Amino acid sequence: MSSSVITPYSRKNPFPAHLLAQRRLTSEGSMKDTRHYEISIAGSGLNYEVGDSLGVFPQNDPVLVEEILQRLGFCGEESVADPSGERQSIRDALLRYYAITEPSKQLLSALAQQDRAAAPLAQLSAPEAYEHLEKYLWGREVIDPLLEYPHVYFTPEEFIKLLRKLQPRLYSIASSPRVYPQEIHLTVATVAYQSLGRQRFGVCSNFLAHRLTEEQSVSIFIHSAKHFRLPEDPTRSIIMVGPGTGIAPFRAFLQERKATGALGKQWLFFGEQHAKTDFLYREELETWHREGTLHRFDTAFSRDQEEKIYVQHRMLQQAQELYAWLEEGAYFYVCGDAAHMAKDVEHALVQVIERAGGHTEQQALEYVATMKKEKRYRKDVY
Ligand code: NAP
């Protein structure tokens, strides 16, 4: 799809889009709340390609905003400058323009200056204190140090200057523009966890799940991902490893390859905790498998049995076939968790090549390095 059509919308000038629909993909009894979203881009002139991400500007949790206002003794109507210099009420500035989850170093230093008890916070800003800073910040939001040092006060303007700008979140697009030219679909896990005795909520995932209404607009932009495209040659086969929300771009790939009638084959490895409650897009995926859009489909439900089974275990079980696909020139794609999964999947890929190809570890590593060089190994990890 061409991206040459001129649209006035970009990260700097996001499109005010509307949510068309959302539904839960995980069911009753799941430990997750992963949702499917459909956002209208009608009238925007925006173009996207499969593999791209959507940038979403969230709004903060109003409950958290009110708690901060109350702690600092503000009524909320005090006028402050937003990051672009426009005047806003401090309530709106905190809702829409400033990050109120992770505290900035500036905030910690300012607390240390005003309250002797907070003096140790000043040292956390030094580059060599990086690990201490990480440890301190873990599970803490702006409200936490404010409550820990209750005698510190700022003026509204002083306080705003101690906050970072609220950043947009990027989500891999889960639809193909050939099938949904006027819509963008997302697959988002709603983040909620406990820390330091409080319930915490991921900013953007909870904004989408609980605060964005169909009447209200959400500011969006397309984030192009040139490194994560389908093969230029449609006869090439693709292997996709996408556990959890990592399934998103592969739903888009499958829609696209079906719509274009690409001659290459498709193989998907999907993993989640339980088949009964967490099998995201089960019906669609099984239909594509039945009708032959998905030539091979392997699932790994990690918690349906005593020992963990992950996508990489399924790859190893099918080493011969997987290696044969690679030898025929298949592209290998990974999407999802960067911290552990993507590394473990790469390790498994090396083992597949070693075992099925009869290579030494060194040769298998070189094989993977060549795949990367040829851009046949593509990652979208977060
Ligand atoms: P997810 O937590 O990535 O889980 C999907 C499936 O992957 C589950 O069956 C999970 O099993 C399994 N899994 C866990 N570790 C794995 C590994 N090393 N190799 C292969 N599979 C593994 O799914 P998600 O809902 O997309 O995650 C939501 C959010 O949490 C994402 O933003 C993700 O980046 C983030 N996340 C962060 C971390 C982290 O350590 N920073 C870890 C996971 C997810 P089990 O749950 O049974 O182990």
Short mmCIF file of C-alpha atoms and ligand atoms in Angstrom, two decimals:
data_model
loop_
_atom_site.label_atom_id
_atom_site.label_comp_id
_atom_site.label_asym_id
_atom_site.label_seq_id
_atom_site.Cartn_x
_atom_site.Cartn_y
_atom_site.Cartn_z
CA MET A 1 0.00 0.00 0.00
CA SER A 2 1.35 3.42 -0.89
CA SER A 3 2.36 5.75 1.88
CA SER A 4 2.82 8.62 -0.55
CA VAL A 5 -0.68 10.10 -0.07
CA ILE A 6 -0.29 13.38 1.74
CA THR A 7 -1.86 13.46 5.18
CA PRO A 8 -1.54 16.38 7.56
CA TYR A 9 -1.33 13.94 10.48
CA SER A 10 1.88 12.86 12.18
CA ARG A 11 3.33 12.42 15.67
CA LYS A 12 3.58 16.22 15.94
CA ASN A 13 0.04 16.66 14.66
CA PRO A 14 -1.83 13.49 15.69
CA PHE A 15 -5.21 12.52 14.23
CA PRO A 16 -8.20 12.71 16.61
CA ALA A 17 -9.53 9.20 15.97
CA HIS A 18 -12.59 7.44 17.35
CA LEU A 19 -12.86 4.05 18.92
CA LEU A 20 -15.34 1.90 16.99
CA ALA A 21 -15.33 -1.14 19.23
CA GLN A 22 -13.40 -3.07 21.81
CA ARG A 23 -13.79 -6.58 23.20
CA ARG A 24 -11.99 -8.82 25.62
CA LEU A 25 -9.94 -11.57 24.05
CA THR A 26 -9.27 -13.33 27.34
CA SER A 27 -12.20 -14.87 29.17
CA GLU A 28 -13.49 -15.30 32.72
CA GLY A 29 -10.90 -17.00 34.88
CA SER A 30 -7.88 -15.65 32.95
CA MET A 31 -5.07 -13.91 34.82
CA LYS A 32 -4.91 -11.47 31.91
CA ASP A 33 -7.18 -8.80 30.50
CA THR A 34 -6.08 -8.63 26.87
CA ARG A 35 -8.34 -6.69 24.52
CA HIS A 36 -9.00 -6.14 20.84
CA TYR A 37 -9.58 -2.54 19.72
CA GLU A 38 -10.92 -1.16 16.45
CA ILE A 39 -10.09 2.49 15.79
CA SER A 40 -11.48 4.48 12.86
CA ILE A 41 -9.06 6.40 10.65
CA ALA A 42 -11.79 7.40 8.19
CA GLY A 43 -11.23 10.88 6.80
CA SER A 44 -7.66 11.10 8.07
CA GLY A 45 -5.78 10.30 4.86
CA LEU A 46 -3.56 8.10 7.02
CA ASN A 47 -1.98 5.09 5.34
CA TYR A 48 -0.39 2.19 7.07
CA GLU A 49 1.29 -1.05 6.13
CA VAL A 50 1.30 -4.37 7.91
CA GLY A 51 4.19 -4.38 10.38
CA ASP A 52 3.66 -0.72 11.35
CA SER A 53 2.76 0.39 14.86
CA LEU A 54 0.18 2.87 16.06
CA GLY A 55 1.26 5.68 18.35
CA VAL A 56 -1.41 6.49 20.94
CA PHE A 57 -1.37 9.56 23.21
CA PRO A 58 -3.02 8.42 26.43
CA GLN A 59 -4.55 10.47 29.21
CA ASN A 60 -3.64 9.87 32.82
CA ASP A 61 -5.90 8.34 35.44
CA PRO A 62 -8.08 11.17 36.87
CA VAL A 63 -8.12 9.46 40.28
CA LEU A 64 -4.32 9.68 40.43
CA VAL A 65 -4.42 13.30 39.22
CA GLU A 66 -6.86 14.25 41.98
CA GLU A 67 -4.70 12.54 44.58
CA ILE A 68 -1.65 14.57 43.49
CA LEU A 69 -3.64 17.83 43.44
CA GLN A 70 -4.94 17.12 46.93
CA ARG A 71 -1.52 16.22 48.33
CA LEU A 72 -0.03 19.47 47.02
CA GLY A 73 -3.00 21.56 48.14
CA PHE A 74 -3.99 22.68 44.60
CA CYS A 75 -7.62 23.19 43.61
CA GLY A 76 -6.80 22.08 40.06
CA GLU A 77 -7.74 25.34 38.33
CA GLU A 78 -4.32 26.98 38.80
CA SER A 79 -2.90 27.99 35.41
CA VAL A 80 0.37 26.44 34.24
CA ALA A 81 2.22 26.13 30.93
CA ASP A 82 1.95 22.83 29.07
CA PRO A 83 5.12 21.50 27.32
CA SER A 84 4.35 23.60 24.22
CA GLY A 85 3.96 26.75 26.33
CA GLU A 86 0.15 26.97 26.12
CA ARG A 87 -1.67 27.84 29.35
CA GLN A 88 -3.79 25.07 30.87
CA SER A 89 -5.32 24.38 34.22
CA ILE A 90 -2.96 22.20 36.24
CA ARG A 91 -5.65 19.50 36.27
CA ASP A 92 -5.71 19.33 32.44
CA ALA A 93 -1.92 19.55 32.25
CA LEU A 94 -1.60 16.55 34.58
CA LEU A 95 -4.28 14.63 32.74
CA ARG A 96 -2.96 15.18 29.24
CA TYR A 97 0.59 16.47 29.03
CA TYR A 98 2.80 15.30 31.90
CA ALA A 99 3.95 11.88 33.05
CA ILE A 100 2.70 11.15 36.56
CA THR A 101 3.82 7.57 36.82
CA GLU A 102 7.64 7.20 36.86
CA PRO A 103 9.17 10.05 38.94
CA SER A 104 11.88 12.13 37.26
CA LYS A 105 15.35 12.65 38.73
CA GLN A 106 14.49 16.37 38.96
CA LEU A 107 11.56 15.61 41.24
CA LEU A 108 13.75 13.45 43.49
CA SER A 109 16.43 16.16 43.68
CA ALA A 110 13.84 18.85 44.45
CA LEU A 111 12.43 16.74 47.31
CA ALA A 112 15.96 16.18 48.63
CA GLN A 113 16.60 19.93 48.62
CA GLN A 114 13.50 20.73 50.61
CA ASP A 115 13.43 17.96 53.19
CA ARG A 116 16.47 16.70 55.04
CA ALA A 117 14.85 13.28 55.41
CA ALA A 118 14.82 13.04 51.61
CA ALA A 119 18.52 13.92 51.28
CA PRO A 120 19.54 10.39 50.11
CA LEU A 121 17.35 10.89 47.02
CA ALA A 122 19.82 13.51 45.76
CA GLN A 123 22.52 10.87 45.33
CA LEU A 124 20.28 8.76 43.09
CA SER A 125 20.81 11.22 40.24
CA ALA A 126 24.54 10.42 39.91
CA PRO A 127 25.35 8.24 36.86
CA GLU A 128 27.12 5.64 39.07
CA ALA A 129 23.96 5.30 41.20
CA TYR A 130 22.00 3.97 38.23
CA GLU A 131 21.24 0.61 39.85
CA HIS A 132 20.13 2.22 43.10
CA LEU A 133 17.91 4.58 41.15
CA GLU A 134 16.33 1.66 39.25
CA LYS A 135 15.72 -0.15 42.51
CA TYR A 136 14.19 2.91 44.12
CA LEU A 137 11.96 3.66 41.13
CA TRP A 138 10.66 0.10 40.81
CA GLY A 139 6.92 0.19 41.47
CA ARG A 140 7.00 3.89 42.51
CA GLU A 141 4.93 6.60 40.88
CA VAL A 142 5.06 10.39 41.35
CA ILE A 143 2.52 10.20 44.18
CA ASP A 144 4.76 7.87 46.24
CA PRO A 145 7.68 10.19 47.07
CA LEU A 146 5.16 13.03 47.54
CA LEU A 147 3.45 10.97 50.23
CA GLU A 148 6.76 9.73 51.66
CA TYR A 149 7.85 13.35 52.27
CA PRO A 150 4.56 15.02 53.23
CA HIS A 151 6.11 18.33 54.34
CA VAL A 152 7.42 19.27 50.91
CA TYR A 153 5.35 21.74 48.89
CA PHE A 154 5.75 23.27 45.45
CA THR A 155 3.91 25.99 43.58
CA PRO A 156 1.93 24.64 40.59
CA GLU A 157 4.49 26.08 38.14
CA GLU A 158 7.45 24.65 40.13
CA PHE A 159 5.82 21.23 40.31
CA ILE A 160 5.05 21.00 36.58
CA LYS A 161 8.70 21.76 35.75
CA LEU A 162 9.72 18.66 37.72
CA LEU A 163 7.67 16.34 35.51
CA ARG A 164 8.49 14.69 32.19
CA LYS A 165 6.35 15.04 29.13
CA LEU A 166 3.71 12.32 28.76
CA GLN A 167 4.90 10.13 25.88
CA PRO A 168 2.75 8.28 23.35
CA ARG A 169 2.71 4.46 23.50
CA LEU A 170 3.39 2.34 20.42
CA TYR A 171 1.32 -0.77 19.66
CA SER A 172 1.87 -3.18 16.78
CA ILE A 173 -1.05 -2.93 14.38
CA ALA A 174 -3.18 -6.08 14.22
CA SER A 175 -5.01 -5.42 10.94
CA SER A 176 -4.22 -5.20 7.25
CA PRO A 177 -5.11 -2.00 5.35
CA ARG A 178 -6.18 -4.18 2.41
CA VAL A 179 -8.92 -5.67 4.54
CA TYR A 180 -9.58 -2.64 6.80
CA PRO A 181 -8.52 0.51 4.92
CA GLN A 182 -10.51 2.76 7.27
CA GLU A 183 -9.62 1.02 10.53
CA ILE A 184 -6.70 0.08 12.70
CA HIS A 185 -6.92 -2.86 15.07
CA LEU A 186 -4.82 -3.33 18.20
CA THR A 187 -4.22 -6.16 20.65
CA VAL A 188 -3.38 -4.73 24.08
CA ALA A 189 -2.85 -6.36 27.46
CA THR A 190 -4.36 -4.18 30.20
CA VAL A 191 -1.53 -3.71 32.69
CA ALA A 192 -2.44 -3.79 36.39
CA TYR A 193 -0.22 -4.83 39.27
CA GLN A 194 0.37 -4.25 42.97
CA SER A 195 3.44 -2.48 44.32
CA LEU A 196 4.26 -0.98 47.70
CA GLY A 197 0.79 -1.84 48.90
CA ARG A 198 -1.05 0.02 46.13
CA GLN A 199 -2.87 -1.07 43.00
CA ARG A 200 -1.12 0.32 39.89
CA PHE A 201 -2.48 0.69 36.39
CA GLY A 202 -0.60 0.95 33.09
CA VAL A 203 -1.38 4.41 31.69
CA CYS A 204 -2.32 3.76 28.07
CA SER A 205 -3.75 0.25 28.33
CA ASN A 206 -6.14 1.37 31.08
CA PHE A 207 -6.98 4.58 29.23
CA LEU A 208 -8.03 2.44 26.23
CA ALA A 209 -9.83 -0.20 28.29
CA HIS A 210 -11.66 1.94 30.83
CA ARG A 211 -11.63 5.64 30.02
CA LEU A 212 -11.85 6.13 26.26
CA THR A 213 -15.48 6.33 25.17
CA GLU A 214 -16.81 6.08 21.61
CA GLU A 215 -17.81 9.78 21.72
CA GLN A 216 -14.39 11.03 22.76
CA SER A 217 -11.37 11.19 20.41
CA VAL A 218 -7.94 9.67 20.91
CA SER A 219 -4.82 11.22 19.38
CA ILE A 220 -2.99 8.76 17.14
CA PHE A 221 -0.24 8.59 14.51
CA ILE A 222 1.37 5.90 12.37
CA HIS A 223 4.84 4.76 13.35
CA SER A 224 6.36 3.16 10.29
CA ALA A 225 8.35 -0.06 10.82
CA LYS A 226 10.38 -0.58 7.65
CA HIS A 227 12.38 -3.35 9.37
CA PHE A 228 9.26 -5.44 10.05
CA ARG A 229 7.66 -5.83 6.64
CA LEU A 230 6.45 -8.98 4.90
CA PRO A 231 8.95 -10.40 2.36
CA GLU A 232 9.11 -8.29 -0.78
CA ASP A 233 8.81 -11.57 -2.73
CA PRO A 234 5.33 -13.00 -2.03
CA THR A 235 6.44 -16.54 -2.91
CA ARG A 236 8.69 -16.63 0.17
CA SER A 237 7.30 -18.51 3.16
CA ILE A 238 7.09 -16.93 6.60
CA ILE A 239 7.54 -18.35 10.09
CA MET A 240 5.96 -16.21 12.82
CA VAL A 241 6.62 -16.56 16.55
CA GLY A 242 4.16 -14.42 18.49
CA PRO A 243 3.21 -15.41 22.03
CA GLY A 244 0.80 -13.20 24.01
CA THR A 245 0.19 -9.79 22.47
CA GLY A 246 3.02 -10.68 20.07
CA ILE A 247 0.24 -12.19 17.93
CA ALA A 248 -0.85 -8.66 16.83
CA PRO A 249 1.28 -8.05 13.71
CA PHE A 250 0.85 -11.67 12.62
CA ARG A 251 -2.92 -11.33 12.52
CA ALA A 252 -2.20 -8.40 10.17
CA PHE A 253 0.30 -10.48 8.14
CA LEU A 254 -2.20 -13.33 7.75
CA GLN A 255 -5.00 -10.99 6.67
CA GLU A 256 -2.65 -9.41 4.14
CA ARG A 257 -1.23 -12.64 2.73
CA LYS A 258 -4.74 -14.03 2.37
CA ALA A 259 -5.99 -10.83 0.69
CA THR A 260 -3.08 -10.72 -1.76
CA GLY A 261 -3.16 -14.47 -2.44
CA ALA A 262 0.58 -14.66 -1.77
CA LEU A 263 2.00 -17.99 -2.87
CA GLY A 264 4.41 -18.39 0.07
CA LYS A 265 3.37 -20.51 3.05
CA GLN A 266 2.60 -19.34 6.60
CA TRP A 267 3.61 -21.01 9.89
CA LEU A 268 2.55 -19.55 13.25
CA PHE A 269 3.77 -20.36 16.76
CA PHE A 270 1.43 -18.89 19.37
CA GLY A 271 1.69 -19.22 23.15
CA GLU A 272 -0.29 -18.10 26.17
CA GLN A 273 -1.04 -19.34 29.66
CA HIS A 274 -4.23 -21.40 29.22
CA ALA A 275 -6.00 -22.59 26.08
CA LYS A 276 -9.41 -22.25 27.71
CA THR A 277 -9.12 -18.58 28.69
CA ASP A 278 -6.19 -17.02 26.80
CA PHE A 279 -6.35 -18.35 23.24
CA LEU A 280 -6.38 -14.91 21.56
CA TYR A 281 -8.23 -14.80 18.21
CA ARG A 282 -8.84 -18.55 18.47
CA GLU A 283 -11.70 -18.71 15.96
CA GLU A 284 -9.93 -16.66 13.31
CA LEU A 285 -6.67 -18.55 13.65
CA GLU A 286 -8.37 -21.93 13.54
CA THR A 287 -10.39 -20.89 10.51
CA TRP A 288 -7.24 -19.72 8.70
CA HIS A 289 -5.61 -23.02 9.61
CA ARG A 290 -8.57 -25.04 8.34
CA GLU A 291 -8.83 -23.15 5.07
CA GLY A 292 -5.08 -23.27 4.45
CA THR A 293 -4.03 -19.63 4.94
CA LEU A 294 -2.03 -20.96 7.88
CA HIS A 295 -0.13 -23.98 6.62
CA ARG A 296 1.19 -24.87 10.03
CA PHE A 297 -0.06 -23.72 13.42
CA ASP A 298 1.56 -24.65 16.72
CA THR A 299 0.39 -23.55 20.14
CA ALA A 300 2.17 -23.64 23.50
CA PHE A 301 -0.08 -23.19 26.53
CA SER A 302 2.43 -22.71 29.30
CA ARG A 303 0.20 -23.40 32.30
CA ASP A 304 -2.04 -26.20 31.05
CA GLN A 305 0.29 -28.85 32.45
CA GLU A 306 2.80 -29.28 35.25
CA GLU A 307 5.90 -28.22 33.31
CA LYS A 308 6.08 -24.99 31.29
CA ILE A 309 5.72 -25.37 27.54
CA TYR A 310 6.75 -22.31 25.54
CA VAL A 311 6.80 -21.53 21.82
CA GLN A 312 10.52 -22.36 21.63
CA HIS A 313 9.79 -25.91 22.85
CA ARG A 314 7.40 -26.33 19.92
CA MET A 315 10.10 -25.02 17.56
CA LEU A 316 12.55 -27.61 18.85
CA GLN A 317 9.98 -30.39 18.50
CA GLN A 318 9.63 -29.49 14.81
CA ALA A 319 13.31 -28.83 14.17
CA GLN A 320 13.53 -30.83 10.90
CA GLU A 321 10.54 -29.16 9.28
CA LEU A 322 11.52 -25.71 10.54
CA TYR A 323 15.04 -26.11 9.17
CA ALA A 324 13.63 -27.27 5.83
CA TRP A 325 11.54 -24.07 5.62
CA LEU A 326 14.63 -21.95 6.44
CA GLU A 327 16.65 -23.77 3.78
CA GLU A 328 13.93 -22.94 1.25
CA GLY A 329 14.43 -19.26 2.12
CA ALA A 330 11.61 -18.69 4.63
CA TYR A 331 11.63 -15.45 6.62
CA PHE A 332 11.62 -15.73 10.42
CA TYR A 333 9.62 -13.20 12.49
CA VAL A 334 9.40 -12.72 16.26
CA CYS A 335 7.09 -10.37 18.15
CA GLY A 336 6.43 -9.91 21.88
CA ASP A 337 8.39 -9.78 25.11
CA ALA A 338 11.98 -8.61 24.64
CA ALA A 339 13.26 -9.34 28.14
CA HIS A 340 13.13 -13.15 27.98
CA MET A 341 11.06 -14.62 25.16
CA ALA A 342 12.86 -13.10 22.17
CA LYS A 343 16.27 -14.17 23.52
CA ASP A 344 15.07 -17.70 24.28
CA VAL A 345 13.49 -18.01 20.84
CA GLU A 346 16.75 -16.94 19.19
CA HIS A 347 18.61 -19.53 21.25
CA ALA A 348 16.10 -22.18 20.15
CA LEU A 349 16.53 -21.13 16.53
CA VAL A 350 20.28 -21.72 16.81
CA GLN A 351 19.59 -25.15 18.33
CA VAL A 352 17.14 -26.02 15.53
CA ILE A 353 19.82 -25.21 12.95
CA GLU A 354 22.46 -27.17 14.85
CA ARG A 355 20.33 -30.25 15.33
CA ALA A 356 18.41 -30.45 12.07
CA GLY A 357 21.16 -29.05 9.86
CA GLY A 358 23.97 -31.07 11.45
CA HIS A 359 25.91 -27.86 12.14
CA THR A 360 28.28 -26.96 14.95
CA GLU A 361 27.12 -24.20 17.31
CA GLN A 362 29.50 -21.77 15.59
CA GLN A 363 28.08 -22.61 12.15
CA ALA A 364 24.52 -22.29 13.45
CA LEU A 365 25.34 -18.86 14.91
CA GLU A 366 26.76 -17.83 11.54
CA TYR A 367 23.63 -19.16 9.80
CA VAL A 368 21.48 -16.90 12.02
CA ALA A 369 23.87 -13.97 11.48
CA THR A 370 23.47 -14.43 7.72
CA MET A 371 19.68 -14.51 8.09
CA LYS A 372 19.91 -11.19 9.94
CA LYS A 373 22.19 -9.72 7.30
CA GLU A 374 19.82 -10.82 4.55
CA LYS A 375 16.95 -9.33 6.60
CA ARG A 376 15.24 -12.71 6.74
CA TYR A 377 15.14 -12.54 10.56
CA ARG A 378 12.89 -9.70 11.69
CA LYS A 379 11.96 -8.68 15.22
CA ASP A 380 9.35 -6.42 16.78
CA VAL A 381 9.96 -6.79 20.51
CA TYR A 382 9.08 -4.61 23.49
P1 NAP B 1 3.44 -12.64 27.92
O1 NAP B 1 3.48 -12.29 29.34
O2 NAP B 1 4.61 -12.39 27.07
O3 NAP B 1 3.00 -14.21 27.88
C1 NAP B 1 2.68 -14.97 26.72
C2 NAP B 1 3.14 -16.39 26.88
O4 NAP B 1 4.56 -16.42 26.84
C3 NAP B 1 2.74 -17.02 28.22
O5 NAP B 1 2.34 -18.34 27.99
C4 NAP B 1 4.02 -16.98 29.02
O6 NAP B 1 4.10 -18.04 29.95
C5 NAP B 1 5.02 -17.21 27.90
N1 NAP B 1 6.40 -16.91 28.27
C6 NAP B 1 6.91 -16.39 29.42
N2 NAP B 1 8.23 -16.37 29.39
C7 NAP B 1 8.60 -16.87 28.20
C8 NAP B 1 9.86 -17.13 27.60
N3 NAP B 1 11.00 -16.82 28.20
N4 NAP B 1 9.87 -17.67 26.37
C9 NAP B 1 8.72 -17.97 25.73
N5 NAP B 1 7.50 -17.78 26.25
C10 NAP B 1 7.44 -17.22 27.48
O7 NAP B 1 2.18 -12.00 27.24
P2 NAP B 1 1.63 -10.55 27.10
O8 NAP B 1 0.26 -10.58 27.65
O9 NAP B 1 1.83 -10.14 25.71
O10 NAP B 1 2.49 -9.63 28.03
C11 NAP B 1 1.95 -8.43 28.39
C12 NAP B 1 3.02 -7.43 28.67
O11 NAP B 1 3.93 -7.86 29.64
C13 NAP B 1 3.84 -7.08 27.45
O12 NAP B 1 3.98 -5.70 27.42
C14 NAP B 1 5.17 -7.75 27.72
O13 NAP B 1 6.25 -7.07 27.12
C15 NAP B 1 5.24 -7.67 29.18
N6 NAP B 1 6.08 -8.68 29.74
C16 NAP B 1 7.19 -8.27 30.38
C17 NAP B 1 8.02 -9.18 30.93
C18 NAP B 1 9.23 -8.73 31.64
O14 NAP B 1 9.86 -9.53 32.28
N7 NAP B 1 9.62 -7.51 31.55
C19 NAP B 1 7.73 -10.53 30.83
C20 NAP B 1 6.57 -10.92 30.17
C21 NAP B 1 5.75 -9.97 29.64
P3 NAP B 1 4.04 -17.90 31.54
O15 NAP B 1 3.29 -16.65 31.85
O16 NAP B 1 3.31 -19.13 31.97
O17 NAP B 1 5.46 -17.90 32.01
#
